[in-house]
Short mmCIF file of C-alpha atoms in Angstrom, two decimals:
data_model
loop_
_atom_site.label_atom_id
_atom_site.label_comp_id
_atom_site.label_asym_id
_atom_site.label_seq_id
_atom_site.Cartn_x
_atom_site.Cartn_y
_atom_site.Cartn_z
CA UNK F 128 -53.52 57.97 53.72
CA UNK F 129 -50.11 58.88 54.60
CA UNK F 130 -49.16 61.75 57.37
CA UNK F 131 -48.05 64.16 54.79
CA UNK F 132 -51.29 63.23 52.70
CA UNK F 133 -53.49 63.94 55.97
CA UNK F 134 -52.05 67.44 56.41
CA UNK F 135 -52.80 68.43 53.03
CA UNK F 136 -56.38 67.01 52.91
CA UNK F 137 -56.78 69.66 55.65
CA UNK F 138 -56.22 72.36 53.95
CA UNK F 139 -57.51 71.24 50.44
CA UNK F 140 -60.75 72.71 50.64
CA UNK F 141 -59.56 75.95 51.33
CA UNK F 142 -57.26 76.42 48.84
CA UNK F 143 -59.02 75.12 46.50
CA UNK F 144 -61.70 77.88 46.95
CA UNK F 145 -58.82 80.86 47.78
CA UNK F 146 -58.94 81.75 44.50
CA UNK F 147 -62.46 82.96 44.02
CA UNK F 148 -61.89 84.93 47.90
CA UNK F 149 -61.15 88.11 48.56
CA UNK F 150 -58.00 88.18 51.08
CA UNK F 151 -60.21 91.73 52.75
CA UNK F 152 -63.46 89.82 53.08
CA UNK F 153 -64.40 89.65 57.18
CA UNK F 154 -65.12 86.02 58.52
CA UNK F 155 -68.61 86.53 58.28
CA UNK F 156 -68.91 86.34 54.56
CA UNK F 157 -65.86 83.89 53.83
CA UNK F 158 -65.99 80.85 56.73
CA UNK F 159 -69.15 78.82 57.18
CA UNK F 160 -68.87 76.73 60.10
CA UNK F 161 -72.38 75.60 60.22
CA UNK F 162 -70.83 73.27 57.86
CA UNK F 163 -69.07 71.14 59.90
CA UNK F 164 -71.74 71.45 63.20
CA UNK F 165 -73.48 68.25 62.87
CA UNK F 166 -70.11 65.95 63.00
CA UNK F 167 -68.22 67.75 65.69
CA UNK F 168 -71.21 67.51 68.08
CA UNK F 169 -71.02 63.72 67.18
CA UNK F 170 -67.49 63.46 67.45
CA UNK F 171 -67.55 65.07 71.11
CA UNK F 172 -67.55 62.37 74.35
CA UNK F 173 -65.63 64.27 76.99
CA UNK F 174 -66.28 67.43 79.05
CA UNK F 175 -65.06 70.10 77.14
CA UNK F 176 -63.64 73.63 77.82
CA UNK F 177 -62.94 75.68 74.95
CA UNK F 178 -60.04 78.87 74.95
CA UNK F 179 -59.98 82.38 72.85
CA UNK F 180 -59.06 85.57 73.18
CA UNK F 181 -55.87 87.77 71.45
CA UNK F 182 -52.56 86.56 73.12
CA UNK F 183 -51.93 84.07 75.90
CA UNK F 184 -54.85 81.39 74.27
CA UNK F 185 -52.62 79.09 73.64
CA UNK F 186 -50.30 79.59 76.99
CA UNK F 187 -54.27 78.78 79.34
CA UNK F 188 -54.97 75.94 77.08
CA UNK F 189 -51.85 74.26 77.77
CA UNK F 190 -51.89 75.28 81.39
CA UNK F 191 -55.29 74.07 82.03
CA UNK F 192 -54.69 70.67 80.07
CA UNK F 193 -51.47 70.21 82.28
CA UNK F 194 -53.56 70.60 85.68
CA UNK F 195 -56.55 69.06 84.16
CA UNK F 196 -53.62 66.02 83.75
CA UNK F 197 -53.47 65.33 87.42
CA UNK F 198 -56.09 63.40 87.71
CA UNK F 199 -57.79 62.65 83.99
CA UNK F 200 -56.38 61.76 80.92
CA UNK F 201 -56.74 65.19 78.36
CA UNK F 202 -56.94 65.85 75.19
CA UNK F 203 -55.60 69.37 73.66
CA UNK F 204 -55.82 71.20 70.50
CA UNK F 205 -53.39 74.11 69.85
CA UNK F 206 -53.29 76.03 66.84
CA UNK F 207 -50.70 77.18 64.97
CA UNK F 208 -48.06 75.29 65.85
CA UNK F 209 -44.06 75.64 66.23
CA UNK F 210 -42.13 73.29 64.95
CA UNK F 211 -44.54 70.69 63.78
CA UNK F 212 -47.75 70.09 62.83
CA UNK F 213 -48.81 67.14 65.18
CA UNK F 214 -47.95 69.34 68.18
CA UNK F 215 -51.76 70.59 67.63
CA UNK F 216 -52.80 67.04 69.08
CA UNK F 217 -51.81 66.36 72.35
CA UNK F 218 -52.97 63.65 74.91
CA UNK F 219 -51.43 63.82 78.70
CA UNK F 220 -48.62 66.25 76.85
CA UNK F 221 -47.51 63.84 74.34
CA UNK F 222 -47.76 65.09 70.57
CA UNK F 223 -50.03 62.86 67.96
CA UNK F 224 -47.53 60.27 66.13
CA UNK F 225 -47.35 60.74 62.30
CA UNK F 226 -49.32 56.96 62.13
CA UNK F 227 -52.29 57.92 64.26
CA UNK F 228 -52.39 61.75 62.48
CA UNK F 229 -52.41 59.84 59.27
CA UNK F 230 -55.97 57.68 60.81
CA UNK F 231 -57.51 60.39 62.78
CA UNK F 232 -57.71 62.21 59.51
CA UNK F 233 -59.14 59.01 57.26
CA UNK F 234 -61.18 58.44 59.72
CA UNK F 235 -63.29 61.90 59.14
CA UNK F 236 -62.26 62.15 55.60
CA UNK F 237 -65.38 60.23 54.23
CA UNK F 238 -67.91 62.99 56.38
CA UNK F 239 -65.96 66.08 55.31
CA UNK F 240 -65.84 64.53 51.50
CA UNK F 241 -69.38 64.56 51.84
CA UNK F 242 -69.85 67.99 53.13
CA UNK F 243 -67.51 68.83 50.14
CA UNK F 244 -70.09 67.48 47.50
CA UNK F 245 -72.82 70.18 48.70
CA UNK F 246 -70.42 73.01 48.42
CA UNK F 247 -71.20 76.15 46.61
CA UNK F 248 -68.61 78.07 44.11
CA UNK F 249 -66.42 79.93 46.76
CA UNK F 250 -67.40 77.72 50.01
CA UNK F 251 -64.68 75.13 51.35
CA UNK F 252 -64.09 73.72 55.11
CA UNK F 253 -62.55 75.21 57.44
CA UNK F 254 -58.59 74.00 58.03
CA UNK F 255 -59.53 74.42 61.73
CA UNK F 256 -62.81 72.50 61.20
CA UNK F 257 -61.09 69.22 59.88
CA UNK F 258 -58.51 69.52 62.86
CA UNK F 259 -61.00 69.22 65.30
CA UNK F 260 -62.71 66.93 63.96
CA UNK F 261 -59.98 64.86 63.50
CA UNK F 262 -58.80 65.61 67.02
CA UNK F 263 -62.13 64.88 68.69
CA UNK F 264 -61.69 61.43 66.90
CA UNK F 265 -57.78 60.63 67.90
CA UNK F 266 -59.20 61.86 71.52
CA UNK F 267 -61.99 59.02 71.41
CA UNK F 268 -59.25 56.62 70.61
CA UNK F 269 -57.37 57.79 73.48
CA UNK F 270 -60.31 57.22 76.04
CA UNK F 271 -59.41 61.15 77.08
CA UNK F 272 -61.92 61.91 79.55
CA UNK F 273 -61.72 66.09 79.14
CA UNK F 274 -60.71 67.80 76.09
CA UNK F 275 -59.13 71.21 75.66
CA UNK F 276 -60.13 73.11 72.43
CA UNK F 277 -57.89 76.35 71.48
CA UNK F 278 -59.85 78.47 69.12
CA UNK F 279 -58.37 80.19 65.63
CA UNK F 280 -59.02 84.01 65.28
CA UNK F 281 -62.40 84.37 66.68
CA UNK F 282 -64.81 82.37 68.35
CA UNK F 283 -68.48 83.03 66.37
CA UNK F 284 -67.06 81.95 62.70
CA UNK F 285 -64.93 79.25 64.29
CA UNK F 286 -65.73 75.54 63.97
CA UNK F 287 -64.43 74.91 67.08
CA UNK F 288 -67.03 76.83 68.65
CA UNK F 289 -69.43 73.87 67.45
CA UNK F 290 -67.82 71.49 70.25
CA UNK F 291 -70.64 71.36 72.78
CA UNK F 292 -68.45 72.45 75.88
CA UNK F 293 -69.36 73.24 79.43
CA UNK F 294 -66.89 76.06 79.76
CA UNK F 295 -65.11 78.72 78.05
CA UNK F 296 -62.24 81.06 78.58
CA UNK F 297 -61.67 84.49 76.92
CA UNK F 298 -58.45 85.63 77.75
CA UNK F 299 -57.38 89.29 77.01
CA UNK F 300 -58.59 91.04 73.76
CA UNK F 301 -56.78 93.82 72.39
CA UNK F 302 -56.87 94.75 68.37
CA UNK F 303 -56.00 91.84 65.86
CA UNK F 304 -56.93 90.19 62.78
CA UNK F 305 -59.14 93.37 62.39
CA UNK F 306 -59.43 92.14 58.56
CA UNK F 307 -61.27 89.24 59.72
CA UNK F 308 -63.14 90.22 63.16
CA UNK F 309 -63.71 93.88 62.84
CA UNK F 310 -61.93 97.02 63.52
CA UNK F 311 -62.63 97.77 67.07
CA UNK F 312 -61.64 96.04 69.83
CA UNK F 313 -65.47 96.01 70.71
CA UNK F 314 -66.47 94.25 67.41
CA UNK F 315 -63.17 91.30 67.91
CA UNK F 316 -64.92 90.75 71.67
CA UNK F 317 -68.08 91.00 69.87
CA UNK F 318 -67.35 87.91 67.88
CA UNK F 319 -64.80 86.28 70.47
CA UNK F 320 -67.85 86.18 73.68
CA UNK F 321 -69.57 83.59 70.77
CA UNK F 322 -67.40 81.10 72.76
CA UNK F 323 -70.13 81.30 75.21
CA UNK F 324 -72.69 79.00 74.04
CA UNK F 325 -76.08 77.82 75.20
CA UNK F 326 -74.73 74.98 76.86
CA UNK F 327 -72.00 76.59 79.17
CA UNK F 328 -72.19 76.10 82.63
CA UNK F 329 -69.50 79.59 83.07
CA UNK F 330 -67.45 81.77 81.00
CA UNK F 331 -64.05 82.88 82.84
CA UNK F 332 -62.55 85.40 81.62
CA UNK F 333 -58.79 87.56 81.79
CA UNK F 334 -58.22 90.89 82.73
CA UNK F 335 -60.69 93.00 79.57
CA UNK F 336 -60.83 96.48 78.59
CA UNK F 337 -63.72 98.01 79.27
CA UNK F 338 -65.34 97.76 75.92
CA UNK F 339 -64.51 93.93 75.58
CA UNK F 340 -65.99 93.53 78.67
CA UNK F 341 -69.21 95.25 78.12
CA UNK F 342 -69.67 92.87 74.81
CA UNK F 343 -68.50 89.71 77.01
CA UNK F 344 -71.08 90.78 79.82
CA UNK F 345 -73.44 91.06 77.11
CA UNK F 346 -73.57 87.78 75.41
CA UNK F 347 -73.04 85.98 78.89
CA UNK F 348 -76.58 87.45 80.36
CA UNK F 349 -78.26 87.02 77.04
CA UNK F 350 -77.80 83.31 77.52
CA UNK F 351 -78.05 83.23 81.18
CA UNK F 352 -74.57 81.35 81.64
CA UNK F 353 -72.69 82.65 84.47
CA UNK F 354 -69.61 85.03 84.01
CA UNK F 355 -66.28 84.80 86.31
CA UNK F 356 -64.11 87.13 85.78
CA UNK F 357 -60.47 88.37 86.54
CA UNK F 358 -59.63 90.43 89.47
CA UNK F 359 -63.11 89.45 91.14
CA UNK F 360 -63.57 86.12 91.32
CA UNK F 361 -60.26 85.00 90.97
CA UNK F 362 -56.71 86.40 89.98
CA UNK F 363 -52.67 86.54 90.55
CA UNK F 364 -51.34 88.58 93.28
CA UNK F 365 -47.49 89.21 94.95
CA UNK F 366 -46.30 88.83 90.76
CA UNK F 367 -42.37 88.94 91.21
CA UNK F 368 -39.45 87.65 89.38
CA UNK F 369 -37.70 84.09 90.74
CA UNK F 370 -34.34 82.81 89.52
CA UNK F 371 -35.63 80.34 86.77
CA UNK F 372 -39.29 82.99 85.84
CA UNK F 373 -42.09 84.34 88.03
CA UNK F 374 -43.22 83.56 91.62
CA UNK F 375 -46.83 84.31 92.22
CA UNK F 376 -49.91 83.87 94.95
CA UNK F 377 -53.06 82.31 92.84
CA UNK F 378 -56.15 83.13 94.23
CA UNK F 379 -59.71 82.12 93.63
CA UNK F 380 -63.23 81.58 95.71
CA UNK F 381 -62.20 78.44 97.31
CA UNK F 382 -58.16 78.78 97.93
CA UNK F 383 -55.07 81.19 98.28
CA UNK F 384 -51.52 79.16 96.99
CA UNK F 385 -48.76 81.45 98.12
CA UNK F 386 -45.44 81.38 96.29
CA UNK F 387 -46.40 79.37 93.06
CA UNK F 388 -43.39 78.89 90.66
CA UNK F 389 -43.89 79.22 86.79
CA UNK F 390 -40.73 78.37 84.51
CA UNK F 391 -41.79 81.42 82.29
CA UNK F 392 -40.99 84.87 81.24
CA UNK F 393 -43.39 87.54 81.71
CA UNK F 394 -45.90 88.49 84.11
CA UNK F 395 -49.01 88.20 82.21
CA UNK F 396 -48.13 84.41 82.89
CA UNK F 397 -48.92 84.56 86.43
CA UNK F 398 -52.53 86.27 84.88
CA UNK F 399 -52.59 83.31 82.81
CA UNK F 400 -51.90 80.58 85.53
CA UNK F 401 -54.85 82.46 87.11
CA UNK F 402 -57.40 82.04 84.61
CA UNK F 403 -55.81 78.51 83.63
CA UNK F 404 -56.60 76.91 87.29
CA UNK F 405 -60.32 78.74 87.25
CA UNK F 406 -60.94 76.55 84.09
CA UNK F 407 -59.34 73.40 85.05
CA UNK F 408 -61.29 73.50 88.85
CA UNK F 409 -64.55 73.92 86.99
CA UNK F 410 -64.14 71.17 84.56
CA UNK F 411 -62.66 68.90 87.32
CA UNK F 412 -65.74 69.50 89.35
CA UNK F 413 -63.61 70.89 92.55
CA UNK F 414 -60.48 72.47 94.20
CA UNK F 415 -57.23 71.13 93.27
CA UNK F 416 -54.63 70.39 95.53
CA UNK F 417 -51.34 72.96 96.34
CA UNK F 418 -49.31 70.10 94.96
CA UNK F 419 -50.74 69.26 92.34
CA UNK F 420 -50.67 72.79 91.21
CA UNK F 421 -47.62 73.40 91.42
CA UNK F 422 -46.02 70.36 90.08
CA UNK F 423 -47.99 70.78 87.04
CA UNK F 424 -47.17 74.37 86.32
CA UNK F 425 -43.74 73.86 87.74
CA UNK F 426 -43.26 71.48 84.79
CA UNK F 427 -44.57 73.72 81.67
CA UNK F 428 -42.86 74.56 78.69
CA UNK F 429 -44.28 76.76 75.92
CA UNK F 430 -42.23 77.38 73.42
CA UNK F 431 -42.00 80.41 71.37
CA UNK F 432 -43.59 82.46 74.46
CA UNK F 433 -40.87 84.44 75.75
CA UNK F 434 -38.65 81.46 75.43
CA UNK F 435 -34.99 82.18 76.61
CA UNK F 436 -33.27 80.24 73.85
CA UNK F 437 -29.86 80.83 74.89
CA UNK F 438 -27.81 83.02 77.91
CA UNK F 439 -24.72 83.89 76.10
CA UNK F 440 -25.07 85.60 74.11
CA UNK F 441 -28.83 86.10 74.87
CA UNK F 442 -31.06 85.18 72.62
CA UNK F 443 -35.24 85.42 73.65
CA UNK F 444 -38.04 85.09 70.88
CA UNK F 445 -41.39 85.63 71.88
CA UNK F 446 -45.29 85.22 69.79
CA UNK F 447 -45.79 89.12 70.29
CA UNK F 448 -47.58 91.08 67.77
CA UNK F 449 -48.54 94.45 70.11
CA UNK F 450 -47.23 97.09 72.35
CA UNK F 451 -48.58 95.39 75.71
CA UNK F 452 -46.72 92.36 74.67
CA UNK F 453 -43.34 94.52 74.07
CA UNK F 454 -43.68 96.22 76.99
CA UNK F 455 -43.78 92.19 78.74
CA UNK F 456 -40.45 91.74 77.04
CA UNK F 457 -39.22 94.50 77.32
CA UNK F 458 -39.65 93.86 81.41
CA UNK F 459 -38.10 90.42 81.27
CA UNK F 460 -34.83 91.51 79.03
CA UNK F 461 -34.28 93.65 81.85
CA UNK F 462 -34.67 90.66 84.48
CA UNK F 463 -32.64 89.15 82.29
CA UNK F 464 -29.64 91.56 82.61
CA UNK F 465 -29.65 92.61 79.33
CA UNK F 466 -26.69 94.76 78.76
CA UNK F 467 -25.91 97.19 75.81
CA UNK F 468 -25.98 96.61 72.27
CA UNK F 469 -29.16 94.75 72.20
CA UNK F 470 -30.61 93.85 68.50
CA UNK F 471 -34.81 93.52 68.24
CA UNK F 472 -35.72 91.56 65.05
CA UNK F 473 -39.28 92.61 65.05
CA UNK F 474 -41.88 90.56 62.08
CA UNK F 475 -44.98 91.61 62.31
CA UNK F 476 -47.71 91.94 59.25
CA UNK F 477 -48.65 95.10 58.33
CA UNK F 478 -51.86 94.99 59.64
CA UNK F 479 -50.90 93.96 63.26
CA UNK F 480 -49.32 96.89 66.04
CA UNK F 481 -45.77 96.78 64.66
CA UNK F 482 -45.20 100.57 65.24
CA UNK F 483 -46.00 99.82 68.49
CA UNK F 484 -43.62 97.43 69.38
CA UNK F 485 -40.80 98.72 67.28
CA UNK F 486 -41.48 102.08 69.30
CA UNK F 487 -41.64 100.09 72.67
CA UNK F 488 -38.39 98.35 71.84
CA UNK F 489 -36.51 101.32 70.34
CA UNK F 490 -36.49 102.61 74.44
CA UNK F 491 -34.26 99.36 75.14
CA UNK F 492 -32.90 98.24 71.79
CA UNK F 493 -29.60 99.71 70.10
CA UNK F 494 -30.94 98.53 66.55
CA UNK F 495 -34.20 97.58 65.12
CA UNK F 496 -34.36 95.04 62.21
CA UNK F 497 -37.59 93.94 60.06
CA UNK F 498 -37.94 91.11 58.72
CA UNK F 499 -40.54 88.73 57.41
CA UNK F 500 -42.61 85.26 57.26
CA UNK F 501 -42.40 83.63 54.44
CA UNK F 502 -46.33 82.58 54.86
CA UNK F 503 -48.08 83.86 52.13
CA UNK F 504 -51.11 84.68 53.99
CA UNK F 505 -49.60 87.45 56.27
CA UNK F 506 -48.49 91.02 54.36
CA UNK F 507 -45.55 92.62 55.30
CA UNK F 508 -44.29 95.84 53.59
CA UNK F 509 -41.90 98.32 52.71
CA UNK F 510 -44.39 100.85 54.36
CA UNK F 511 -43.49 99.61 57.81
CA UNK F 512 -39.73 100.98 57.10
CA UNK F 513 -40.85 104.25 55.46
CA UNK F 514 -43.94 105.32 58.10
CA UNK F 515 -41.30 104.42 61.21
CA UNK F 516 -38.81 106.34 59.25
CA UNK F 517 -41.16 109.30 59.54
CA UNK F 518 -41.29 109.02 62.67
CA UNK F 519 -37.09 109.00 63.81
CA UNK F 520 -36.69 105.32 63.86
CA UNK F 521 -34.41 103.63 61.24
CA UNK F 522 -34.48 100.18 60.90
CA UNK F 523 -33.02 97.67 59.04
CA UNK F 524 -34.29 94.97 56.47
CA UNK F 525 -33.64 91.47 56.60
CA UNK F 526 -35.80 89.71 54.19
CA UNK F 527 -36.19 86.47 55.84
CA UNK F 528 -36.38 85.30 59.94
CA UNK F 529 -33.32 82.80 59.14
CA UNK F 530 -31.52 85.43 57.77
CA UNK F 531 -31.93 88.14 60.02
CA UNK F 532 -31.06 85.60 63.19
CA UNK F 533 -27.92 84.25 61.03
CA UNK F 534 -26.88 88.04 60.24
CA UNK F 535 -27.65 88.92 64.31
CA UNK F 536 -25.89 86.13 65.84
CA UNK F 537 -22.96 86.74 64.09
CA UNK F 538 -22.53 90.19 65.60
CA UNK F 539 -22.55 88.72 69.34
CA UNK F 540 -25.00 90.56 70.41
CA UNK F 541 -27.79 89.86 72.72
CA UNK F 542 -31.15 89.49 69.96
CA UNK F 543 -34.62 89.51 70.98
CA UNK F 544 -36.90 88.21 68.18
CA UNK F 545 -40.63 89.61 68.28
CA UNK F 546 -43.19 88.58 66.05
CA UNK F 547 -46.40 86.80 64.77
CA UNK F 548 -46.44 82.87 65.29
CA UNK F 549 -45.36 82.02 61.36
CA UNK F 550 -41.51 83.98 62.25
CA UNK F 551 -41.33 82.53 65.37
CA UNK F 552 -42.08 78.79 63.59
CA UNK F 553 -39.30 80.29 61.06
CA UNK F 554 -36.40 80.93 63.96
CA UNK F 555 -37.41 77.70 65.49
CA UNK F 556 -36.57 75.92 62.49
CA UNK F 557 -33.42 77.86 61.84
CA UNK F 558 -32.25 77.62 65.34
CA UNK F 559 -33.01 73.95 65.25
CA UNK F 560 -30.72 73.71 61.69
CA UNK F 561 -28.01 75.93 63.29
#
């Protein structure tokens, strides 16, 4: 098998079946991760920690692998990614090689053929259930002796929730993928809190409205597994904004480290350094050392989360897809001295908050643009122009993310690009072609 052959056997079950589903249909009736249950528990052989929640899942995971790095060798599992595929795959930081993608994936293909042969009409595999199987296995190679899983969408029709793991983390939840999870932020924390399993020794979890946190609270005393949460048990005080990101006091039950440096945009990073060290501590089995810390978090880069691309002229592109994220950026463009005639390229689906960050950015921005993925599993409409039309905000169209960066640029005018993680894969790619 070849490493373009390997990709594409990881997504062949599922589109060979996405013709007979309906692109409305919630999880529940569409993904079947029972499925793949019986050869992820056999794949897992290292503590395990497991990450979900709506925004900054991705940002813990890799903050937790790189502390977790200090002192074993980790495996991580990111989805979706950037630029390219193998960056799901990481051991120690370093990306799977297109040779060892290409045998992590023969290895399980024989076990997920076979689960193919009982299918019925309309069932396939999960994409996200061959990755981590295929992961796990690439991990056993590696001798990785604690593996970091990121979760998809949710957490109770996720394969990856089949990883027997010691730990979870639910970061924030706010509404998304309400197709899929339900229209409430109670019913998405509903099915995200099936992170915590039997088997979890404590579920830490990020700052939570109150009706995520009632559902969280919920499934964690149903099962008896202890719940740690933000702002009590531990959290990020003194938040303020350094000459290369944020500056911030971590605290926890067993430590206080004052002025801790992150290389990031945003304050909701210093809330996800927080929750990051809570999870790495508990699957290291005790407190880590000041140093350690902050070398490892001193070191992090994440791109496409309020990545500063260039300084002149400015150029920042961030994974946002709400109003609480906008209002983030819309805080660091003004750290970043920002001046007038500021362009927001905002590409969001139509069934994510677009309004709301088009009317959180239309306080800062000079123009609005729209623009859209090319990923044919995301919707984006003419509607988004007519309803903000309706209410005072014009916009313009750019039909695609390289085009609307080419057409921005151009002008010499600061651009901040906003938008799901398929356009900001898009303006990676075209800012990596420029």
């Amino acid at each position: 098998m070849r490493r373009d052959e390997a990709e594409d056997f990881i997504y062949a079950s599922y589109m060979a079946a996405a013709p007979q589903l309906s692109f409305d249909a919630p999880d529940s009736e569409k993904r079947h991760p029972e499925l793949t249950r019986d050869l992820l528990r056999s794949l897992a052989h290292a503590d395990t920690a497991i990450v979900t929640g709506s925004k900054g899942k991705g940002s813990v995971a890799r903050m937790a692998a790189a502390l977790v790095q200090t002192e074993r060798r980790v495996g991580l599992m990111t989805s979706p990614h950037i630029r390219r595929f193998n960056e799901r795959f990481c051991v120690d930081g370093v990306p799977i090689s297109d040779s060892e993608l290409a045998e992590a994936v023969t290895a399980v293909a024989p076990a997920i053929e076979k689960i193919e042969g009982k299918l019925l009409p309309g069932e396939f595999v999960s994409p996200i259930g061959i990755e981590c199987a295929a992961a796990l296995a690439w991990f056993r190679t590696q001798c990785t002796g604690a593996d970091i899983l990121e979760c998809g969408k949710g957490a109770r029709f996720d394969d990856v929730t089949n990883v027997p793991h010691r730990f979870c983390a639910i970061n924030t939840i706010f509404l998304e993928h309400t197709r899929e999870l339900g229209p409430t932020v109670s019913a998405i924390a509903a099915d995200k809190a099936y992170a915590i399993q039997p088997e979890c020794e404590a579920a830490f979890i990020g700052p939570q409205e109150e009706e995520a946190l009632v559902q969280i609270a919920q499934r964690a005393r149903a099962l008896g597994v202890p719940l740690l949460e933000y702002g009590k048990d531990f959290e990020a005080t003194d938040i303020r904004w350094g000459k290369a990101g944020i500056i911030c006091t971590l605290k926890n039950q067993s430590q206080v480290l004052e002025d801790v440096e992150l290389p990031l945009l945003g304050e909701f990073q210093a809330r996800n350094a927080a929750l990051a060290l809570a999870l790495a501590e508990a699957l290291l089995g005790h407190e880590l050392a000041g140093r350690k810390v902050r070398e490892a978090l001193g070191r992090l880069r994440i791109p496409g989360r309020m990545e500063l691309v260039s300084k002149e002229p400015l150029l920042v592109v961030d994974a946002c897809i709400n109003r609480a994220s906008a209002e983030e950026a819309r805080e660091a463009l003004a750290h970043l001295g920002c001046g007038p005639g500021l362009i927001a390229i905002v590409g969001i689906p139509d069934d994510k908050d677009y309004a709301g960050v088009v009317h959180e950015m239309a306080g800062v921005a000079d123009e609005i643009w729209l623009t859209a993925s090319q990923n044919p599993h995301y919707v984006f409409t003419e509607r988004q122009g007519r309803c903000l039309a309706a209410e005072g905000i014009e916009t313009h169209f750019a039909p695609t993310v390289a085009g609307a960066l080419s057409e921005a640029r151009a002008t010499g005018c600061p651009v901040c690009l906003l938008g799901t993680t398929s356009v900001i894969a898009e303006a990676e790619a075209a800012i990596a072609n420029d």
